[in-house]
JSON list of C-alpha atoms in Angstrom, two decimals:
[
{"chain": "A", "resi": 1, "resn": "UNK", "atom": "CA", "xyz": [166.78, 36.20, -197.43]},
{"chain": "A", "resi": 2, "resn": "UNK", "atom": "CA", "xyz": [166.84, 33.66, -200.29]},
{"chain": "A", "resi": 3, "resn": "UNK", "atom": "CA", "xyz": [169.91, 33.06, -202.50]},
{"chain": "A", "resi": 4, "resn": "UNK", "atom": "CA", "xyz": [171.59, 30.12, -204.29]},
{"chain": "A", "resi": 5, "resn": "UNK", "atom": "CA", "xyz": [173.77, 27.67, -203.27]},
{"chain": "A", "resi": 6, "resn": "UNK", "atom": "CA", "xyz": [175.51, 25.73, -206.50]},
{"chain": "A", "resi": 7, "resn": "UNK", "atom": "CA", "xyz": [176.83, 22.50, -205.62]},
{"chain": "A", "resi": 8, "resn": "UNK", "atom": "CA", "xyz": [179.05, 20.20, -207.90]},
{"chain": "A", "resi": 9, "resn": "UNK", "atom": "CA", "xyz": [178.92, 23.08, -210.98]},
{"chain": "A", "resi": 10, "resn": "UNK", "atom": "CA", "xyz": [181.31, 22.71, -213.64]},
{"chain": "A", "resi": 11, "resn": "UNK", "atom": "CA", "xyz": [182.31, 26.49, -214.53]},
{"chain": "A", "resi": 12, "resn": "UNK", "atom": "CA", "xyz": [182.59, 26.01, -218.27]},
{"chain": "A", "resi": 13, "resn": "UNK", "atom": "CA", "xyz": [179.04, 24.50, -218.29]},
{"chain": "A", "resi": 14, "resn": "UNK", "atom": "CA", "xyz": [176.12, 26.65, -219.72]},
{"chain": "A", "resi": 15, "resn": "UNK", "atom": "CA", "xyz": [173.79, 28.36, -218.21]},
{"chain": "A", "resi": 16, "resn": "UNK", "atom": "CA", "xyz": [176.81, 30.31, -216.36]},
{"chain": "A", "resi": 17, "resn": "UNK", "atom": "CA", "xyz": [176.64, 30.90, -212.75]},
{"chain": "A", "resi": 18, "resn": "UNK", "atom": "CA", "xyz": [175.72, 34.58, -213.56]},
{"chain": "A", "resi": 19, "resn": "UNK", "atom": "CA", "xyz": [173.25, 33.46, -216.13]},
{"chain": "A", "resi": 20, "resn": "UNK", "atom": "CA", "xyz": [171.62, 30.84, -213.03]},
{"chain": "A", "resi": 21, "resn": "UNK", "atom": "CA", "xyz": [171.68, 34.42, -210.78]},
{"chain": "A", "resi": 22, "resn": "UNK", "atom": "CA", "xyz": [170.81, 36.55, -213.05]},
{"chain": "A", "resi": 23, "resn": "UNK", "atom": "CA", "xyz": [167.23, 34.19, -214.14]},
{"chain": "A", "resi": 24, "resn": "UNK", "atom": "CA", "xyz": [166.32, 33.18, -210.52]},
{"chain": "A", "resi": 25, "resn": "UNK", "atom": "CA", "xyz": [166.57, 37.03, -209.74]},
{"chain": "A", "resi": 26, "resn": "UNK", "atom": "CA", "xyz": [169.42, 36.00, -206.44]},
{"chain": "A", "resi": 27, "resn": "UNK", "atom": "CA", "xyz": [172.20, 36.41, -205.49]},
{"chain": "A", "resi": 28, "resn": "UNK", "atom": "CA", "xyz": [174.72, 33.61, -205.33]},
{"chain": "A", "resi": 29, "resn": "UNK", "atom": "CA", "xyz": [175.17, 32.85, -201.65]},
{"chain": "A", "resi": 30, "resn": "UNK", "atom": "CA", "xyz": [178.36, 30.02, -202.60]},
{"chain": "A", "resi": 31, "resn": "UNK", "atom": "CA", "xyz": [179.33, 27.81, -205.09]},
{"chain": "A", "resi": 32, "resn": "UNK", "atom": "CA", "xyz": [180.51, 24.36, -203.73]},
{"chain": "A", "resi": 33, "resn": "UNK", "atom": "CA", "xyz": [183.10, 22.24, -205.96]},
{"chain": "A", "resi": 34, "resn": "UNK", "atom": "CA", "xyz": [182.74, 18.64, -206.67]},
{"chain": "A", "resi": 35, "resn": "UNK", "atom": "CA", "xyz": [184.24, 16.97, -203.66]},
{"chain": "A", "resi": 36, "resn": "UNK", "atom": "CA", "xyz": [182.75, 13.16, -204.17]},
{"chain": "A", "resi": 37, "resn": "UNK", "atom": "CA", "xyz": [185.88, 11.54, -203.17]},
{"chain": "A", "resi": 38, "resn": "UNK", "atom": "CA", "xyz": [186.71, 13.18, -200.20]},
{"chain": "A", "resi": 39, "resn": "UNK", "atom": "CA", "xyz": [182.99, 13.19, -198.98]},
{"chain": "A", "resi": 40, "resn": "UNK", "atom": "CA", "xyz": [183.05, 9.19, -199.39]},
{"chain": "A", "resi": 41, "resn": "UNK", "atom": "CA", "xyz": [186.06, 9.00, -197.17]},
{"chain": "A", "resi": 42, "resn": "UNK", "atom": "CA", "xyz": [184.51, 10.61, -194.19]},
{"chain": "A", "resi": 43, "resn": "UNK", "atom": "CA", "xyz": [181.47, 9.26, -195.10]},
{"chain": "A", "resi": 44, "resn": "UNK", "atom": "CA", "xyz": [183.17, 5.63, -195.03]},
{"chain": "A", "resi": 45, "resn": "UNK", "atom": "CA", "xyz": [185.59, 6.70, -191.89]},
{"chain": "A", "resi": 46, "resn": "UNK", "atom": "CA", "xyz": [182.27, 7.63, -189.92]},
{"chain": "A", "resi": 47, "resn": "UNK", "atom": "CA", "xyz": [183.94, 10.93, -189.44]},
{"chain": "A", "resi": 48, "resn": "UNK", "atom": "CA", "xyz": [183.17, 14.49, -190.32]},
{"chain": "A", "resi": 49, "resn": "UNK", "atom": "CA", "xyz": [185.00, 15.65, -193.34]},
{"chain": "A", "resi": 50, "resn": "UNK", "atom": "CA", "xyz": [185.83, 19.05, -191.58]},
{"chain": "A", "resi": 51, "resn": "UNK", "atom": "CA", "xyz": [187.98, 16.92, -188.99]},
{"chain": "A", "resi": 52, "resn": "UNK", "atom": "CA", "xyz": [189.39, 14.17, -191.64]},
{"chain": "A", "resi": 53, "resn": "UNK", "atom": "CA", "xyz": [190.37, 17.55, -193.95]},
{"chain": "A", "resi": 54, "resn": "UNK", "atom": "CA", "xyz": [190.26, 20.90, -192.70]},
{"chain": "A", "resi": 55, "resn": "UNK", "atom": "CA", "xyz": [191.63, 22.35, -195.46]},
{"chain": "A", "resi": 56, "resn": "UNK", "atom": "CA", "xyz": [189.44, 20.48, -198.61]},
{"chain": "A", "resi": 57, "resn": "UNK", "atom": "CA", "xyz": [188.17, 23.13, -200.90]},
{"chain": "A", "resi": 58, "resn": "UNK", "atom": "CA", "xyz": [184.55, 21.71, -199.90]},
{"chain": "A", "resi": 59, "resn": "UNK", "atom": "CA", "xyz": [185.27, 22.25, -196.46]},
{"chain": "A", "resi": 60, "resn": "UNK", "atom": "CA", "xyz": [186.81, 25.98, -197.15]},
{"chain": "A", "resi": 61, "resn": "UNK", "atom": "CA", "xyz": [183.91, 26.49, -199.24]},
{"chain": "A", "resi": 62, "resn": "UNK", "atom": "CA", "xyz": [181.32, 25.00, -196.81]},
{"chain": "A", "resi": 63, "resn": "UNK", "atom": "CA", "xyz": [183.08, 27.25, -194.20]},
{"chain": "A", "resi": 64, "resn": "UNK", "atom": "CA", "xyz": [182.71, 30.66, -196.18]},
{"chain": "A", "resi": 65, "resn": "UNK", "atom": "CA", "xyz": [178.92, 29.91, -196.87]},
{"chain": "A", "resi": 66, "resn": "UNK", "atom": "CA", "xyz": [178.61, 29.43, -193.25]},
{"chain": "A", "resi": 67, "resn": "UNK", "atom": "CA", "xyz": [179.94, 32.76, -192.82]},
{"chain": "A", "resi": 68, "resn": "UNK", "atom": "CA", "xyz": [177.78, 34.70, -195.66]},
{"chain": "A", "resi": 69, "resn": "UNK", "atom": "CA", "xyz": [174.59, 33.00, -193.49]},
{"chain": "A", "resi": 70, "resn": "UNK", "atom": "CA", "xyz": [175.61, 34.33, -190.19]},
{"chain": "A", "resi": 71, "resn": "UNK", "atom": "CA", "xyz": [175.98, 37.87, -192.01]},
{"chain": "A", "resi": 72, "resn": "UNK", "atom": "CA", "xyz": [180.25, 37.93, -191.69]},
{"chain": "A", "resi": 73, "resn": "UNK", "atom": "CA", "xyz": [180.63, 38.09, -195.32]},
{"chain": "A", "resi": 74, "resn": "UNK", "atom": "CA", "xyz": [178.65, 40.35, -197.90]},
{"chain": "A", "resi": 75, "resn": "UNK", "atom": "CA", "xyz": [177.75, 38.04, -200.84]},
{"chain": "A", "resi": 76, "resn": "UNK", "atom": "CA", "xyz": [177.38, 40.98, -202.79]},
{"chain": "A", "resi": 77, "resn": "UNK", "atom": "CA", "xyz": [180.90, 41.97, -202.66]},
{"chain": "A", "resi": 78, "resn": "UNK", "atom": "CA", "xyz": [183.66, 39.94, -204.95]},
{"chain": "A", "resi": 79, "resn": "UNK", "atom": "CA", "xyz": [185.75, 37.58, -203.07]},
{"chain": "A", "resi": 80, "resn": "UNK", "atom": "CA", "xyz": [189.35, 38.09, -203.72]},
{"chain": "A", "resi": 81, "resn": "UNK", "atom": "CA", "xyz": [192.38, 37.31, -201.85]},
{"chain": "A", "resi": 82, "resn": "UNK", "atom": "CA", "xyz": [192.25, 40.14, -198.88]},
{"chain": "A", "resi": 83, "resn": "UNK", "atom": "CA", "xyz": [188.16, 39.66, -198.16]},
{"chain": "A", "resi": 84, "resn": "UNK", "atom": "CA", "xyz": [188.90, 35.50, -197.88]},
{"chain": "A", "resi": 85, "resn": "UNK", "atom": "CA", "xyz": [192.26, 36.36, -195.31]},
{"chain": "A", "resi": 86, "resn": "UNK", "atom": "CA", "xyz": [189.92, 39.12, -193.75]},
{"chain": "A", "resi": 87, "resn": "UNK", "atom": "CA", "xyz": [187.19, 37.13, -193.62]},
{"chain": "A", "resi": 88, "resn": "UNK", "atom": "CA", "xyz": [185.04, 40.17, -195.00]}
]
């Protein structure tokens, strides 16, 4: 299946992330935030970023996509507090 990754998207920015979904016809598989500083620190540390911070929103976020790949998580369904401690 084919859906959308948005990396680095500021959420007040037009077109919305819903607008992005809605004219590619996908569904939106993750949005990444912007994560430049810690990504240069393990890039600059020769280390992965998911060992130098386990618990970066990049690295949570990177995580969850992971999981909506390997089928864990329905991308369909809204991601609130229970689904992300359920991991459903």
């Amino acid at each position: 299946q084919c859906g959308l990754v948005i990396e680095n998207y500021m959420r007040k920015a037009e077109p919305s992330v819903e607008a992005l979904a809605q004219g590619f016809r996908l569904p939106v598989y993750g949005q990444l935030p912007l994560a430049w500083e810690s990504q240069l620190g393990a890039i600059n540390a020769a280390k992965s970023l998911f060992d130098l911070a386990p618990k970066d929103p990049y690295v949570t976020a990177i995580t969850e996509l992971a999981a909506v790949i390997d089928g864990e998580i329905d991308p369909a369904k809204p991601k609130g507090l229970v689904q992300r401690l359920l991991r459903r």
